[in-house]
Amino acid sequence: SLVTGLTAAASKAGVPFCGDSEGGMFGFFMMAQLPQNYATVMTTDSPAFNRFFHAMLHKGVYYAPALYEAGFVSAAHTAEDIDATVEAAARFFAGC
């Protein structure tokens, strides 16, 4: 899945990143573990998210621009789309 690939790419590069998904909806945070409450959500690395967002946008991957918004994978997204997204993220994470 997208979140699994993103998490693995970040982990390989030593970048704090976690995510979760349910069906086609997903979310992620620039932190080592999924937050369990609002106070923890507020400690996520906003500057890192902004760098990730803009790097991915430059590669043609459009995530929601706000740190706390959900993303959606649809039937229109192919396995190749997911792989290309994970590869673009892996290149970003490797440069962190």
PDB file of C-alpha atoms in Angstrom:
ATOM      1  CA  SER A   1       0.000   0.000   0.000  1.00  0.00           C
ATOM      2  CA  LEU A   2       0.990   3.626  -0.288  1.00  0.00           C
ATOM      3  CA  VAL A   3       1.403   4.178   3.447  1.00  0.00           C
ATOM      4  CA  THR A   4       3.430   0.984   3.854  1.00  0.00           C
ATOM      5  CA  GLY A   5       5.752   2.042   1.039  1.00  0.00           C
ATOM      6  CA  LEU A   6       6.161   5.578   2.350  1.00  0.00           C
ATOM      7  CA  THR A   7       6.846   4.327   5.868  1.00  0.00           C
ATOM      8  CA  ALA A   8       9.419   1.806   4.634  1.00  0.00           C
ATOM      9  CA  ALA A   9      11.174   4.436   2.509  1.00  0.00           C
ATOM     10  CA  ALA A  10      11.377   6.846   5.437  1.00  0.00           C
ATOM     11  CA  SER A  11      12.566   4.125   7.802  1.00  0.00           C
ATOM     12  CA  LYS A  12      15.320   3.078   5.394  1.00  0.00           C
ATOM     13  CA  ALA A  13      16.540   6.692   5.330  1.00  0.00           C
ATOM     14  CA  GLY A  14      16.226   7.112   9.110  1.00  0.00           C
ATOM     15  CA  VAL A  15      13.521   9.771   8.775  1.00  0.00           C
ATOM     16  CA  PRO A  16      10.783   9.909  11.444  1.00  0.00           C
ATOM     17  CA  PHE A  17       7.527   9.116   9.623  1.00  0.00           C
ATOM     18  CA  CYS A  18       4.389   7.162  10.435  1.00  0.00           C
ATOM     19  CA  GLY A  19       1.051   6.687   8.786  1.00  0.00           C
ATOM     20  CA  ASP A  20      -2.188   4.798   8.862  1.00  0.00           C
ATOM     21  CA  SER A  21      -4.909   3.975   6.380  1.00  0.00           C
ATOM     22  CA  GLU A  22      -8.434   2.661   6.251  1.00  0.00           C
ATOM     23  CA  GLY A  23      -9.701   1.658   2.849  1.00  0.00           C
ATOM     24  CA  GLY A  24      -8.629   4.361   0.416  1.00  0.00           C
ATOM     25  CA  MET A  25      -8.194   7.043   3.084  1.00  0.00           C
ATOM     26  CA  PHE A  26      -4.777   7.648   4.613  1.00  0.00           C
ATOM     27  CA  GLY A  27      -2.850  10.070   6.754  1.00  0.00           C
ATOM     28  CA  PHE A  28       0.736  10.441   7.855  1.00  0.00           C
ATOM     29  CA  PHE A  29       2.855  12.369  10.314  1.00  0.00           C
ATOM     30  CA  MET A  30       6.479  13.370  10.401  1.00  0.00           C
ATOM     31  CA  MET A  31       7.095  11.587  13.703  1.00  0.00           C
ATOM     32  CA  ALA A  32       8.223   8.114  14.753  1.00  0.00           C
ATOM     33  CA  GLN A  33       4.907   6.827  16.147  1.00  0.00           C
ATOM     34  CA  LEU A  34       1.263   7.483  15.404  1.00  0.00           C
ATOM     35  CA  PRO A  35      -0.078  10.164  17.724  1.00  0.00           C
ATOM     36  CA  GLN A  36      -2.756   9.063  20.151  1.00  0.00           C
ATOM     37  CA  ASN A  37      -4.105  12.479  21.100  1.00  0.00           C
ATOM     38  CA  TYR A  38      -4.335  16.058  19.903  1.00  0.00           C
ATOM     39  CA  ALA A  39      -1.420  17.240  22.030  1.00  0.00           C
ATOM     40  CA  THR A  40       0.880  14.729  20.348  1.00  0.00           C
ATOM     41  CA  VAL A  41      -0.443  15.601  16.884  1.00  0.00           C
ATOM     42  CA  MET A  42       0.603  19.173  17.550  1.00  0.00           C
ATOM     43  CA  THR A  43       4.237  18.087  18.068  1.00  0.00           C
ATOM     44  CA  THR A  44       4.659  16.762  14.523  1.00  0.00           C
ATOM     45  CA  ASP A  45       7.491  18.306  12.522  1.00  0.00           C
ATOM     46  CA  SER A  46       5.668  20.944  10.447  1.00  0.00           C
ATOM     47  CA  PRO A  47       8.777  22.229   8.638  1.00  0.00           C
ATOM     48  CA  ALA A  48       9.622  18.649   7.578  1.00  0.00           C
ATOM     49  CA  PHE A  49       6.086  18.182   6.256  1.00  0.00           C
ATOM     50  CA  ASN A  50       6.361  21.427   4.287  1.00  0.00           C
ATOM     51  CA  ARG A  51       9.642  20.284   2.713  1.00  0.00           C
ATOM     52  CA  PHE A  52       8.091  16.886   1.891  1.00  0.00           C
ATOM     53  CA  PHE A  53       4.933  18.456   0.463  1.00  0.00           C
ATOM     54  CA  HIS A  54       6.850  20.792  -1.862  1.00  0.00           C
ATOM     55  CA  ALA A  55       9.350  18.129  -2.941  1.00  0.00           C
ATOM     56  CA  MET A  56       6.511  15.765  -3.830  1.00  0.00           C
ATOM     57  CA  LEU A  57       4.595  18.532  -5.606  1.00  0.00           C
ATOM     58  CA  HIS A  58       7.715  19.189  -7.678  1.00  0.00           C
ATOM     59  CA  LYS A  59       7.641  15.483  -8.652  1.00  0.00           C
ATOM     60  CA  GLY A  60       3.963  15.722  -9.670  1.00  0.00           C
ATOM     61  CA  VAL A  61       2.519  14.139  -6.522  1.00  0.00           C
ATOM     62  CA  TYR A  62      -0.295  16.189  -5.049  1.00  0.00           C
ATOM     63  CA  TYR A  63      -0.921  15.720  -1.318  1.00  0.00           C
ATOM     64  CA  ALA A  64      -3.269  17.917   0.675  1.00  0.00           C
ATOM     65  CA  PRO A  65      -1.292  21.048   1.558  1.00  0.00           C
ATOM     66  CA  ALA A  66      -2.332  21.071   5.213  1.00  0.00           C
ATOM     67  CA  LEU A  67      -0.438  18.867   7.626  1.00  0.00           C
ATOM     68  CA  TYR A  68      -3.529  17.323   9.213  1.00  0.00           C
ATOM     69  CA  GLU A  69      -5.667  16.566   6.151  1.00  0.00           C
ATOM     70  CA  ALA A  70      -6.472  13.046   4.997  1.00  0.00           C
ATOM     71  CA  GLY A  71      -5.388  11.770   1.618  1.00  0.00           C
ATOM     72  CA  PHE A  72      -7.258   9.411  -0.653  1.00  0.00           C
ATOM     73  CA  VAL A  73      -6.172   6.651  -3.010  1.00  0.00           C
ATOM     74  CA  SER A  74      -8.802   5.801  -5.605  1.00  0.00           C
ATOM     75  CA  ALA A  75      -9.410   3.166  -8.258  1.00  0.00           C
ATOM     76  CA  ALA A  76      -7.869   5.611 -10.730  1.00  0.00           C
ATOM     77  CA  HIS A  77      -4.474   5.164  -9.037  1.00  0.00           C
ATOM     78  CA  THR A  78      -2.576   2.242 -10.517  1.00  0.00           C
ATOM     79  CA  ALA A  79       0.075   0.113  -8.844  1.00  0.00           C
ATOM     80  CA  GLU A  80       2.558   1.975 -11.034  1.00  0.00           C
ATOM     81  CA  ASP A  81       1.294   5.305  -9.657  1.00  0.00           C
ATOM     82  CA  ILE A  82       1.803   4.061  -6.095  1.00  0.00           C
ATOM     83  CA  ASP A  83       5.283   2.743  -6.936  1.00  0.00           C
ATOM     84  CA  ALA A  84       6.269   6.041  -8.574  1.00  0.00           C
ATOM     85  CA  THR A  85       5.003   7.976  -5.554  1.00  0.00           C
ATOM     86  CA  VAL A  86       6.952   5.794  -3.136  1.00  0.00           C
ATOM     87  CA  GLU A  87      10.082   6.118  -5.292  1.00  0.00           C
ATOM     88  CA  ALA A  88       9.776   9.917  -5.347  1.00  0.00           C
ATOM     89  CA  ALA A  89       9.341   9.931  -1.571  1.00  0.00           C
ATOM     90  CA  ALA A  90      12.321   7.603  -1.137  1.00  0.00           C
ATOM     91  CA  ARG A  91      14.511  10.045  -3.081  1.00  0.00           C
ATOM     92  CA  PHE A  92      13.289  12.878  -0.851  1.00  0.00           C
ATOM     93  CA  PHE A  93      13.861  10.906   2.362  1.00  0.00           C
ATOM     94  CA  ALA A  94      17.346   9.845   1.223  1.00  0.00           C
ATOM     95  CA  GLY A  95      18.294  13.519   0.954  1.00  0.00           C
ATOM     96  CA  CYS A  96      17.136  14.413   4.464  1.00  0.00           C
TER      97      CYS A  96
END
